[in-house]
GROMACS .gro file of C-alpha atoms in nm:
model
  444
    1UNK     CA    1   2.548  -2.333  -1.069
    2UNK     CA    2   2.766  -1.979  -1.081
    3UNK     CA    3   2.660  -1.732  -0.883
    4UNK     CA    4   2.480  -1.476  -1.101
    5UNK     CA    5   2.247  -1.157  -1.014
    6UNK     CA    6   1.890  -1.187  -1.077
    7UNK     CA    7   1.621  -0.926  -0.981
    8UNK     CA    8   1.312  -1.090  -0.883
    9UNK     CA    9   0.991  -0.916  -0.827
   10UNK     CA   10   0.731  -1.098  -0.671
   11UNK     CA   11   0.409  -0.948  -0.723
   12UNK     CA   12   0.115  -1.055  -0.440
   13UNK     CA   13   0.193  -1.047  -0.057
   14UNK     CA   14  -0.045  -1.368  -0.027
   15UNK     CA   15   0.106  -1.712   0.090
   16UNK     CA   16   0.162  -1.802  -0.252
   17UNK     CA   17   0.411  -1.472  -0.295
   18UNK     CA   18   0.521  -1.518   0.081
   19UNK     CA   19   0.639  -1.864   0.055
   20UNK     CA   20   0.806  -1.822  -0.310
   21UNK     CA   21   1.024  -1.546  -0.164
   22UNK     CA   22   1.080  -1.782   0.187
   23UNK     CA   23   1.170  -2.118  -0.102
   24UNK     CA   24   1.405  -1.811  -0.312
   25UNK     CA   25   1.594  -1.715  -0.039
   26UNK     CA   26   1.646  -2.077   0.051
   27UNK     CA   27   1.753  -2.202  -0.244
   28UNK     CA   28   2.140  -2.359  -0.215
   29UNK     CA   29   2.208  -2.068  -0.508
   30UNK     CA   30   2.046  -1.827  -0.314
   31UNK     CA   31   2.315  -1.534  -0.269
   32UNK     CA   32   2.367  -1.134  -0.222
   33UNK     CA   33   2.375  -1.106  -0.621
   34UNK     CA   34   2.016  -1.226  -0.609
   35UNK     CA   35   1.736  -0.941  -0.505
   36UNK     CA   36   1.389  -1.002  -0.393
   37UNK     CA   37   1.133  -0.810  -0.403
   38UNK     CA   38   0.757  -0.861  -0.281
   39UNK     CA   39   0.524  -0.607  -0.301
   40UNK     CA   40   0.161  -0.621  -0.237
   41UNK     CA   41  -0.119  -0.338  -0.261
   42UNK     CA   42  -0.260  -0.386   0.072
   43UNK     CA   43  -0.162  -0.113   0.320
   44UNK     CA   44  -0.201  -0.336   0.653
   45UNK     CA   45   0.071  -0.554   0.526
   46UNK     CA   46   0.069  -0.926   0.413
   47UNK     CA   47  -0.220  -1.183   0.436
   48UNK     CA   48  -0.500  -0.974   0.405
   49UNK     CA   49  -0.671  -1.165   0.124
   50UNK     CA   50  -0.790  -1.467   0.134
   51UNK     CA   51  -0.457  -1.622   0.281
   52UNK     CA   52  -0.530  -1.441   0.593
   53UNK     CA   53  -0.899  -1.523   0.645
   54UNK     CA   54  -0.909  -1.887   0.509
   55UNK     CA   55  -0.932  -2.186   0.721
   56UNK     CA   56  -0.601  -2.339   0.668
   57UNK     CA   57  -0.675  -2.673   0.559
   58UNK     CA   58  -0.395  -2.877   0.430
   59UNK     CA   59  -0.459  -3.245   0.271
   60UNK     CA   60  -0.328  -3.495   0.099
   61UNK     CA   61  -0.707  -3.568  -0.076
   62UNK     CA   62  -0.666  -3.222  -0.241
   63UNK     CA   63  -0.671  -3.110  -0.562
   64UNK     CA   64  -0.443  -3.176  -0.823
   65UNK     CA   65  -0.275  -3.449  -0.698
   66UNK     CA   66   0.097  -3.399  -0.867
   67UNK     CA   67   0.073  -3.066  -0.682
   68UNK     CA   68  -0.084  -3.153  -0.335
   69UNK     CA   69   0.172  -3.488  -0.304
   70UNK     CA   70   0.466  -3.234  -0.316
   71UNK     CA   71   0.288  -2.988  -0.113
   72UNK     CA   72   0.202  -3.179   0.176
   73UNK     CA   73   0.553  -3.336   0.237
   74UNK     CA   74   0.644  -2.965   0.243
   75UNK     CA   75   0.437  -2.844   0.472
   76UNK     CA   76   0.520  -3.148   0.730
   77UNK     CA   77   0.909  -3.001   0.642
   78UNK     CA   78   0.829  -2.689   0.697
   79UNK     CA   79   0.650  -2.735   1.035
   80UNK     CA   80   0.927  -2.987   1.180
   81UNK     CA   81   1.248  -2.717   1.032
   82UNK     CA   82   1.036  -2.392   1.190
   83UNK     CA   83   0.864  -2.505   1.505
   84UNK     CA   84   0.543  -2.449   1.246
   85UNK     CA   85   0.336  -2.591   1.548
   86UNK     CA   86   0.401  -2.313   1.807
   87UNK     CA   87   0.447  -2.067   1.512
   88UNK     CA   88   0.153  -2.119   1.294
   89UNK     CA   89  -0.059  -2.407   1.442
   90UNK     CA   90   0.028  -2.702   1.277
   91UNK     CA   91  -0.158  -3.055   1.371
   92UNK     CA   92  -0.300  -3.280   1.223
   93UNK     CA   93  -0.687  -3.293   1.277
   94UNK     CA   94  -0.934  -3.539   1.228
   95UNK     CA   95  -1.175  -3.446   0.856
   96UNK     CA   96  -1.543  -3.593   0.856
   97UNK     CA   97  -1.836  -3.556   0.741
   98UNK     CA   98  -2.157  -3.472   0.949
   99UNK     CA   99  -2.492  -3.450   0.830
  100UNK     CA  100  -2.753  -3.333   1.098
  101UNK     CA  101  -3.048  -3.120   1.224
  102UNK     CA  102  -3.012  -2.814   1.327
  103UNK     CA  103  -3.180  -2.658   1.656
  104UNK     CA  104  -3.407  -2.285   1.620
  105UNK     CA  105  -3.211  -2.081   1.862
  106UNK     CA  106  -3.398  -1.796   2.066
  107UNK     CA  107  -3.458  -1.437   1.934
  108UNK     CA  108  -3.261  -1.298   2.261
  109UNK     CA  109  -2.975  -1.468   2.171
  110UNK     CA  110  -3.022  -1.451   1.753
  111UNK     CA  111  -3.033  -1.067   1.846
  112UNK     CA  112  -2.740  -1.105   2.080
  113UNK     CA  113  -2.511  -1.173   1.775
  114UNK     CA  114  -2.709  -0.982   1.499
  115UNK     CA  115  -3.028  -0.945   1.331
  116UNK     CA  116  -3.093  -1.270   1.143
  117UNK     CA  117  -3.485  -1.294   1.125
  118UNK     CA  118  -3.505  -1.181   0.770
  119UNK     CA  119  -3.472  -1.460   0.585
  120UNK     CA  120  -3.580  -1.664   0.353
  121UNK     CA  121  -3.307  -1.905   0.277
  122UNK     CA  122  -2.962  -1.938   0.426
  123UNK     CA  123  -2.772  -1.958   0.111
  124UNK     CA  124  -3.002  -1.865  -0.169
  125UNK     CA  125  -2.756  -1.706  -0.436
  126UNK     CA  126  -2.477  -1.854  -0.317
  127UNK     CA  127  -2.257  -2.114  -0.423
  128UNK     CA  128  -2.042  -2.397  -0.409
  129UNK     CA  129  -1.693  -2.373  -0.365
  130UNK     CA  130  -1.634  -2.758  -0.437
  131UNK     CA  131  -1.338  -2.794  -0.192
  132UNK     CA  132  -1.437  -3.223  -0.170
  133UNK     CA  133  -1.368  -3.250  -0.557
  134UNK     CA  134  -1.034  -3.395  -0.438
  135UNK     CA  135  -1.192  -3.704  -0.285
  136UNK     CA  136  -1.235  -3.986  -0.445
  137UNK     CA  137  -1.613  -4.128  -0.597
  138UNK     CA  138  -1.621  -4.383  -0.337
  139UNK     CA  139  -1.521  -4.212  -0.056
  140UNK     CA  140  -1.788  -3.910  -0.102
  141UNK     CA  141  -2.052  -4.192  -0.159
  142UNK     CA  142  -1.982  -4.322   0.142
  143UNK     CA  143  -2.085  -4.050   0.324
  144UNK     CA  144  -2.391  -4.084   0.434
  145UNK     CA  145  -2.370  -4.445   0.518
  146UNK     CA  146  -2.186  -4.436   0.881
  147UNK     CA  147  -2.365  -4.305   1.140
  148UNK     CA  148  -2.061  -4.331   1.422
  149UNK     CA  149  -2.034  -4.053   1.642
  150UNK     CA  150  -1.661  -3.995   1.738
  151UNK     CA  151  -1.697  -3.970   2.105
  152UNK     CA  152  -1.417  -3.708   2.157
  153UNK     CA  153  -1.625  -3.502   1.935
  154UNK     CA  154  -1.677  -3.272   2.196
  155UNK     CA  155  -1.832  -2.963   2.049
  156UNK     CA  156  -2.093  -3.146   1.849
  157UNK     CA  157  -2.451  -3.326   1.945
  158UNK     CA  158  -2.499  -3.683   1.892
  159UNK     CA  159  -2.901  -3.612   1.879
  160UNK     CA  160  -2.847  -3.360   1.609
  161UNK     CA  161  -2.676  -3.636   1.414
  162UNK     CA  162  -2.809  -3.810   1.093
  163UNK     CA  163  -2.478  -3.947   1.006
  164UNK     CA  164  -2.105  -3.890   1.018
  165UNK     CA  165  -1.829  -4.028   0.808
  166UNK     CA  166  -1.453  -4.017   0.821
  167UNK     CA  167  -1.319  -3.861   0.508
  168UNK     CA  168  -1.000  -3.947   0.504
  169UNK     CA  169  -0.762  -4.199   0.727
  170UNK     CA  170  -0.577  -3.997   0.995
  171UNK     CA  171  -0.265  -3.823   0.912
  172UNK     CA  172  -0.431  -3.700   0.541
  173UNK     CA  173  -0.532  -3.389   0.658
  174UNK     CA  174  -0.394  -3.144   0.884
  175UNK     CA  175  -0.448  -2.736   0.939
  176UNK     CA  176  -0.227  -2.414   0.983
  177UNK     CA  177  -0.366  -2.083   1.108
  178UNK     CA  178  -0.264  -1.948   0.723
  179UNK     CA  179  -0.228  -1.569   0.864
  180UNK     CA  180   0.063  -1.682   1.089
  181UNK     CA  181   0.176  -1.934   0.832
  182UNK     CA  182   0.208  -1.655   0.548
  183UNK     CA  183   0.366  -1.413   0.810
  184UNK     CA  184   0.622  -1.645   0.912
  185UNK     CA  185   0.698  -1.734   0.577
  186UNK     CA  186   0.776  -1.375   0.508
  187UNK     CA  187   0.924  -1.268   0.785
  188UNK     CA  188   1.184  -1.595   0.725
  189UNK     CA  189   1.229  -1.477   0.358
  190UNK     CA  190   1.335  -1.109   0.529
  191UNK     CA  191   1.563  -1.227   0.752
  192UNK     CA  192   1.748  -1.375   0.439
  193UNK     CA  193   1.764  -1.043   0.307
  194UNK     CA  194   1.441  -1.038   0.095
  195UNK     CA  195   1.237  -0.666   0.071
  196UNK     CA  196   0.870  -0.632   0.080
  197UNK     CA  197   0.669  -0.302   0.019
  198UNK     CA  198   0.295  -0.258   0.133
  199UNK     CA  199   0.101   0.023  -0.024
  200UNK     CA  200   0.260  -0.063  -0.305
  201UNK     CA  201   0.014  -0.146  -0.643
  202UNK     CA  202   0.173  -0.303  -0.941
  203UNK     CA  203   0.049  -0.102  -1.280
  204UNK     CA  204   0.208  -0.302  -1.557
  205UNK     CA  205   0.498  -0.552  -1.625
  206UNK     CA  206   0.753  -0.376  -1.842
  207UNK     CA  207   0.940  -0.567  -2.168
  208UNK     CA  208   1.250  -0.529  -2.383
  209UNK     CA  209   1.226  -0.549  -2.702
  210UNK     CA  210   1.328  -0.897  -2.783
  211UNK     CA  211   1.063  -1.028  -2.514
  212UNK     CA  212   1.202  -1.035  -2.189
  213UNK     CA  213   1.050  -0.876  -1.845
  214UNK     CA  214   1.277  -0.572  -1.732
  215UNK     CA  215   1.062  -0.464  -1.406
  216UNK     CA  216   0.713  -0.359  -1.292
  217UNK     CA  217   0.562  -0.034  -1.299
  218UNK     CA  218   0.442   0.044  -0.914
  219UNK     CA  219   0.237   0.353  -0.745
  220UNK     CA  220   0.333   0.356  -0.366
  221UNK     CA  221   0.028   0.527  -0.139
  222UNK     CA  222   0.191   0.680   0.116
  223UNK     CA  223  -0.007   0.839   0.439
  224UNK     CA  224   0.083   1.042   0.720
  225UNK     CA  225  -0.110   1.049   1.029
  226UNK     CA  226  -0.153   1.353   1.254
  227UNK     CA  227   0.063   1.363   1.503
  228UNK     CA  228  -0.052   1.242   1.860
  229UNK     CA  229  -0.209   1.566   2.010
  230UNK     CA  230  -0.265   1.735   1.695
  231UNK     CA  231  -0.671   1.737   1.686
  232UNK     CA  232  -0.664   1.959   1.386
  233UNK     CA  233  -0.420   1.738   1.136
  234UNK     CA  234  -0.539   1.564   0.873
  235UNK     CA  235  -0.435   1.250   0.708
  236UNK     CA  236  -0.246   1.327   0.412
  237UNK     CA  237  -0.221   1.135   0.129
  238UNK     CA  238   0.033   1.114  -0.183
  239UNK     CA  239   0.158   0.855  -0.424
  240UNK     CA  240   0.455   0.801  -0.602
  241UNK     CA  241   0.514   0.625  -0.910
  242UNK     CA  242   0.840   0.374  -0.915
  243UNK     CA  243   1.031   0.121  -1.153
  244UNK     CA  244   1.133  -0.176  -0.958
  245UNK     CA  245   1.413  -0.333  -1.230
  246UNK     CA  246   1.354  -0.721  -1.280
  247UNK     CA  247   1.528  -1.016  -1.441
  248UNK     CA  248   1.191  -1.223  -1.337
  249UNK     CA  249   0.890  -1.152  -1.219
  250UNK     CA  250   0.632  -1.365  -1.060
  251UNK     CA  251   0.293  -1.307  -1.026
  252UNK     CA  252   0.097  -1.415  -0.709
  253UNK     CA  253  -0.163  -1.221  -0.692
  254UNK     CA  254  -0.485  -1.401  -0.675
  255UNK     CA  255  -0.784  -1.307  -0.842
  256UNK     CA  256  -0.606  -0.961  -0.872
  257UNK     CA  257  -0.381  -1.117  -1.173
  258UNK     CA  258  -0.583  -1.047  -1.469
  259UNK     CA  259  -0.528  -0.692  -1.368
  260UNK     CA  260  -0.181  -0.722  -1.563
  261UNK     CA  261  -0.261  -1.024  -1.775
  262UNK     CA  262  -0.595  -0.950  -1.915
  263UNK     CA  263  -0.577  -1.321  -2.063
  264UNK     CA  264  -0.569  -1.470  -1.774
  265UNK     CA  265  -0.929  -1.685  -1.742
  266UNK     CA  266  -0.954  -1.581  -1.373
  267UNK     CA  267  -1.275  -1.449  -1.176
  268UNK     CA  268  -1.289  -1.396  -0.826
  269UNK     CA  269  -1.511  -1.540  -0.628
  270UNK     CA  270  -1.594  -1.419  -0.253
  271UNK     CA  271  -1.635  -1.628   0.035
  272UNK     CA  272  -1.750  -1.541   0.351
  273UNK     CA  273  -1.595  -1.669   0.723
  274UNK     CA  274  -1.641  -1.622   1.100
  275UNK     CA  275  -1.426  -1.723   1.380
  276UNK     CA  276  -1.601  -1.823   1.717
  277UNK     CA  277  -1.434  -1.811   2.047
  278UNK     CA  278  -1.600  -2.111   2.283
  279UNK     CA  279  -1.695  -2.053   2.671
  280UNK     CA  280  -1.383  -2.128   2.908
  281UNK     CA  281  -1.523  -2.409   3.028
  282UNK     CA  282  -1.583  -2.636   2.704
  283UNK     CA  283  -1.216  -2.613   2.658
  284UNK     CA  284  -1.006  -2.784   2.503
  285UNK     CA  285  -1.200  -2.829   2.192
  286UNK     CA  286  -1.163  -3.108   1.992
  287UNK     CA  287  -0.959  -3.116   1.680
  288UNK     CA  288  -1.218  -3.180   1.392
  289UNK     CA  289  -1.302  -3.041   1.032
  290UNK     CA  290  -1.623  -3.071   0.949
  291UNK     CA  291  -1.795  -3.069   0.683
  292UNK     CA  292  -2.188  -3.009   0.730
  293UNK     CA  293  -2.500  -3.062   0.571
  294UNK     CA  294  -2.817  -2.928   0.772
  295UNK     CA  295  -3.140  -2.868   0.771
  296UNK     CA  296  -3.330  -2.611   0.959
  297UNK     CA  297  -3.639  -2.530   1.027
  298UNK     CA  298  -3.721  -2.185   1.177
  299UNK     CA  299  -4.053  -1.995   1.276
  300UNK     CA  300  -3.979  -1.765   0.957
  301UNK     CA  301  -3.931  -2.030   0.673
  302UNK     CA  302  -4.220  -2.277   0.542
  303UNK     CA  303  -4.021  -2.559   0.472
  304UNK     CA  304  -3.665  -2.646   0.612
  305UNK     CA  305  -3.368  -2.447   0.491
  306UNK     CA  306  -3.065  -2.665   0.393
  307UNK     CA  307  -2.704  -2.535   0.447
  308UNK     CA  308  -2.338  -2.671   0.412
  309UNK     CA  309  -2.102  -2.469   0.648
  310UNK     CA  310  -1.771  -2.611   0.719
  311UNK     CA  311  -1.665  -2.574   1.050
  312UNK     CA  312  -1.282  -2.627   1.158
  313UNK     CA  313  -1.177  -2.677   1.532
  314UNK     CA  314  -0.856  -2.464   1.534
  315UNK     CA  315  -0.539  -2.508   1.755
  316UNK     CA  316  -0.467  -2.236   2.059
  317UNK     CA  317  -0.555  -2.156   2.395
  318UNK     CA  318  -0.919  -1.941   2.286
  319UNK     CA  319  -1.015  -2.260   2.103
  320UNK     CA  320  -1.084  -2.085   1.824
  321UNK     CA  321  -1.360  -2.207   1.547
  322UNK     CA  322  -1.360  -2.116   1.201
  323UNK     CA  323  -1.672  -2.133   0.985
  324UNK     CA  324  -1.691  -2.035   0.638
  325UNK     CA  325  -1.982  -2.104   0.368
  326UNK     CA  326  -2.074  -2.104   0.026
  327UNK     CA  327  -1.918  -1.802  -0.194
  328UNK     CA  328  -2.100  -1.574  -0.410
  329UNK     CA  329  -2.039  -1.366  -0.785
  330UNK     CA  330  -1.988  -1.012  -0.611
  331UNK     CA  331  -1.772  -0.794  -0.851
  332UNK     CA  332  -1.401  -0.786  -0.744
  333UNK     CA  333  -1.295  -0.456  -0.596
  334UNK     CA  334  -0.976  -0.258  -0.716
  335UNK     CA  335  -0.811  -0.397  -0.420
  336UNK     CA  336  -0.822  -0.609  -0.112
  337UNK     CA  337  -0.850  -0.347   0.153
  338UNK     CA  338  -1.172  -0.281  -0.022
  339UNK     CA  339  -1.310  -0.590  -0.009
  340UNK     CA  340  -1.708  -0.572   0.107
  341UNK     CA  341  -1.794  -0.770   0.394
  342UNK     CA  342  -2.209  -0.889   0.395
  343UNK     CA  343  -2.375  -0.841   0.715
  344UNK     CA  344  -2.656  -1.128   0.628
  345UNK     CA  345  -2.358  -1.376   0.538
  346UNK     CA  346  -2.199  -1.372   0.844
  347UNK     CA  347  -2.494  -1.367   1.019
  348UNK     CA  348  -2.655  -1.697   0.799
  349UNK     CA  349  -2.350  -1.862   0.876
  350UNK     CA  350  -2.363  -1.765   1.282
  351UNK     CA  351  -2.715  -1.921   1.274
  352UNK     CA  352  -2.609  -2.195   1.097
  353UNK     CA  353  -2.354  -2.345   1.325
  354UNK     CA  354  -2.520  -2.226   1.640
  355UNK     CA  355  -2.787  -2.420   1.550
  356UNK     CA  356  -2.607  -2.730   1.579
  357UNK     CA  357  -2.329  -2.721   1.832
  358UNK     CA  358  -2.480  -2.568   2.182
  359UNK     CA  359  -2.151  -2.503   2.282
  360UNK     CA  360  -2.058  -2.271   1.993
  361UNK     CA  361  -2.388  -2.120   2.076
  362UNK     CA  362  -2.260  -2.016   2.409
  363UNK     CA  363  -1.954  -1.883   2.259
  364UNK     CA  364  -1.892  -1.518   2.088
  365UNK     CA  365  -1.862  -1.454   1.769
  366UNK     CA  366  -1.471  -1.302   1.749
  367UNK     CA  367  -1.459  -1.184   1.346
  368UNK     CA  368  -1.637  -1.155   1.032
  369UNK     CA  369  -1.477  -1.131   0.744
  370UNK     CA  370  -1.462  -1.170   0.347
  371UNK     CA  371  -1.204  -1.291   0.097
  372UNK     CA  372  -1.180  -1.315  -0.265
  373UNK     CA  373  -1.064  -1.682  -0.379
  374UNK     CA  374  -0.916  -1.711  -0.739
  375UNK     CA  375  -1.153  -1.916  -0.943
  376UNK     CA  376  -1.063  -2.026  -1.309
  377UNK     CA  377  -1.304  -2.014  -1.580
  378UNK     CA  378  -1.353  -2.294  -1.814
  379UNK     CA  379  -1.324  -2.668  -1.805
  380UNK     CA  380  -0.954  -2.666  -1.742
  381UNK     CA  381  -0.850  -2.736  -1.422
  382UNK     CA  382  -0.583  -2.567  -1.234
  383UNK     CA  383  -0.418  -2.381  -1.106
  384UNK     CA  384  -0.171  -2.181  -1.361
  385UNK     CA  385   0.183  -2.260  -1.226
  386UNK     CA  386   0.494  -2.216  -1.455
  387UNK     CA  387   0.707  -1.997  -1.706
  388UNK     CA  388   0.498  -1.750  -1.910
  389UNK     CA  389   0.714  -1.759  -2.209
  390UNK     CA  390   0.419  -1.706  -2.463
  391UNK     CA  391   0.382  -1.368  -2.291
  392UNK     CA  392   0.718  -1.286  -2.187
  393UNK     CA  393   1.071  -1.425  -2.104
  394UNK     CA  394   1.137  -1.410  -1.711
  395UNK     CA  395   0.748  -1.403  -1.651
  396UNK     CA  396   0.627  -1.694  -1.382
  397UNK     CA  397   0.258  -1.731  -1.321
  398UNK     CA  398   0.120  -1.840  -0.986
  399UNK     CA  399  -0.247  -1.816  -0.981
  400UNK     CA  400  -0.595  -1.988  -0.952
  401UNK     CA  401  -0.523  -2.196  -0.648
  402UNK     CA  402  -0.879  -2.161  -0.577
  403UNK     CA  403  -0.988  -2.264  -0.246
  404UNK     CA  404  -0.670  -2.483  -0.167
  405UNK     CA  405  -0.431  -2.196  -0.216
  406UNK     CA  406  -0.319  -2.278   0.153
  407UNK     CA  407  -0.268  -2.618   0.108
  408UNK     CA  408  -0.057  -2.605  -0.221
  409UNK     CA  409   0.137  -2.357  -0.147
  410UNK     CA  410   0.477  -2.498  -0.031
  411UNK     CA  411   0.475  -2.680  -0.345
  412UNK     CA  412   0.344  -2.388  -0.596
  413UNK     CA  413   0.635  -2.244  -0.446
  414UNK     CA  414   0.903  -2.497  -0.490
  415UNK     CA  415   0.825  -2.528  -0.840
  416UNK     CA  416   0.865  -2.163  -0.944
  417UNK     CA  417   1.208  -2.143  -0.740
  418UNK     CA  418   1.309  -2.424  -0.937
  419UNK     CA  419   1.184  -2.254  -1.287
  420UNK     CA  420   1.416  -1.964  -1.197
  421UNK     CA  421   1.679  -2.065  -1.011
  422UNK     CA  422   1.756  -2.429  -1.191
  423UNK     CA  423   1.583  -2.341  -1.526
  424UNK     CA  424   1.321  -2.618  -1.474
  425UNK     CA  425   1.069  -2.779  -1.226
  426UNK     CA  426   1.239  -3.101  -1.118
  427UNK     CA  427   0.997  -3.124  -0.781
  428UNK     CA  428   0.692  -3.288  -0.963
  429UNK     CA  429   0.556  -3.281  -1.332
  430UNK     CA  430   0.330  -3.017  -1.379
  431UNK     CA  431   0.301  -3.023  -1.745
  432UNK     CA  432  -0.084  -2.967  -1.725
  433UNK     CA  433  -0.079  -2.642  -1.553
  434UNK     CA  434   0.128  -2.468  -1.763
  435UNK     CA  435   0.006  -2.127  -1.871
  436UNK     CA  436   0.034  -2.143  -2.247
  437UNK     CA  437  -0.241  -2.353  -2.214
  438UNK     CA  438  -0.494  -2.110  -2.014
  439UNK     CA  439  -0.388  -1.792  -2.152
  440UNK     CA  440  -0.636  -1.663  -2.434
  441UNK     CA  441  -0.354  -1.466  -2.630
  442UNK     CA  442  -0.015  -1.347  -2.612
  443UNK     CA  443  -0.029  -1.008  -2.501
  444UNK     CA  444  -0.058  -0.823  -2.152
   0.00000   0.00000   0.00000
């Protein structure tokens, strides 16, 4: 292929945008003529969605299957070419899952780690986020029927045990911290001579008129601190309207997109997470995900409560957990640094996996945090990956990764390198997550 210039404007500073501008700038076409752009609205920089503050899991039992087979493969590439293990925690970890009891844990140390007497059910209004749909029938069914205990299972209670069941053979499924894995991604993509601008909000995508993208309409929010010293400054704050010029644009930008494609059938949906930091001396903890179905029965509730956190064992020398739970329908905010974090989710979801594992229990809660996944609406399944030629020439759409966003993005990003640098996907069919057949009309 000839050299020739090309403008792209990636739009999202998630790991879907991250990694497309890493795959761009690694492309064997890849040159100085070719200029990359990613900007993303946040003002603290990359990751601060849901690619930042979701659990990282990465398997080959994912969802679809075209999409996860390339995926994986990359991710294993990506890890061995990087030194992704030091750099972003890859390793494989064993996936079960556990079905149990759950202990009532004291009010000195329920009010230790917030106020969690309140309540009437520990997930209520919330709902599924269906992350097992990727397994087979016969595998889910199976579930319940093994009662094995793994006996490196270290952070978990026999006792507390109904039943556990592997999920998948070892080797399917394996976890990256996804803050570090997006940062790395971009930082890679930088060092190749890509740009990326925080604070920076896309407004529209701008169009010739014979159909083709010419760039994005941007505000930039710029703020200046008081100097140190200076007790009397104020913040100040100004913005700044900009063209960014574009031969392509792709957009990556979660459950944001429909902000610039109205016809895009995309909701958001948030999701809740905490990370736990075990006591010293339970270290090293073992590397499980877990998926969990309780039941608990408290002093406040009349029957048991039943609750599904899934609780991942992640890499590093804290022995970090992560535990996330059901998401909910909250309205999505204008952007992710305003994203809403519940008090009473976090704290449901401390009580929840305190009351099984007594060495969590002993441990801290480190963060709480929120994150808006992209959910599609309607039977079709996606997510929307390809050329958006029914809304405009040079358009790519990368959205509605739902919750395995982390998991498919290596190949989500292959693909759309391909569709703009070769002119076609050649990595993997993905015929049935074209856009044309999501998108409600034609027009922006």
């Amino acid at each position: 292929m000839t050299e020739t210039s090309r403008s792209i404007v990636i739009i999202g500073g998630g790991i879907i945008g991250c990694t497309t501008a890493y795959y761009i700038t690694h492309h064997p076409s890849y040159s100085t003529n070719i200029k990359v752009t990613v900007v993303e609205t946040s003002a603290h920089g990359a990751a601060q969605g849901a690619s930042g503050k979701a659990g990282g899991l990465v398997a080959r039992w994912a969802y679809p299957q075209p999409l996860v087979d390339v995926s994986f493969d990359e991710h294993v590439r990506l890890a061995e070419l990087h030194g992704g293990a030091d750099k972003w925690g890859w390793r494989y970890v064993n996936c079960g899952s556990w079905a149990g009891w759950g202990e009532e844990t004291t009010e000195e140390s329920t009010s230790e780690h917030g106020d969690c007497s309140e309540k009437d059910s520990l997930v209520g209004w919330r709902k599924s986020l269906e992350k097992t749909l990727g397994l087979e029938k016969s595998k889910r069914s199976r579930q319940r029927k093994d009662t094995s205990f793994p006996s490196d299972l270290n952070w978990m209670h026999p006792e507390l045990t109904n039943s556990y069941s592997p999920m998948a053979p070892y080797g399917d499924t394996a976890q990256v911290h996804p803050y570090l894995f997006t940062q790395n991604m971009l930082r890679l993509a930088q060092d190749c001579g890509a740009s990326f601008l925080p604070s920076t909000r896309a407004t529209s995508i701008t169009t010739s008129q014979s159909g083709h993208v010419t760039g994005v309409e941007c505000i930039i929010t710029h703020t200046q601190t008081p100097s140190e010293g200076d007790l009397q400054g104020e913040v100040k704050v100004r913005t700044e309207e900009i063209h960014l010029n574009a031969t392509h644009v792709v957009l990556a930008a979660g459950a944001w997109a429909p902000h610039l494609i109205p016809a895009l059938p995309l909701t958001g949906t948030r999701a809740h997470s905490i990370t736990i930091h075990p006591p010293i001396y339970s270290l090293p903890i073992a590397p499980y995900v877990l998926f969990t179905e309780l039941s608990l029965s408290t002093s406040t509730t009349r029957s048991p409560v039943h609750a599904s956190p899934e609780i991942y064992a992640r890499p590093g020398p804290d022995g970090e957990v992560y535990a996330c739970g059901p998401g909910d329908d909250v309205a999505l905010p204008d952007s992710v640094d305003d994203v809403v974090i519940e008090p009473s989710a976090c704290d449901d979801l401390w009580e929840e996996v305190r009351s099984v594992s007594r060495i969590l229990r002993a441990g801290r809660v480190a963060c709480r945090q929120a994150c808006f996944l992209p959910t599609l609406m309607g039977r079709r399944q996606g997510p929307i990956v390809g050329a958006a030629d029914t809304v405009a020439l040079g358009l790519v759409v990368a959205v509605g990764h739902t919750c395995w966003g982390i998991c498919n993005a290596p190949g989500t990003a292959l693909a759309i390198t391909e569709c703009i640098m070769d002119g076609e996907i050649r990595c993997m069919d993905l015929k049935a997550l074209r856009p044309e057949l999501f998108l409600t009309t034609r027009e922006f």
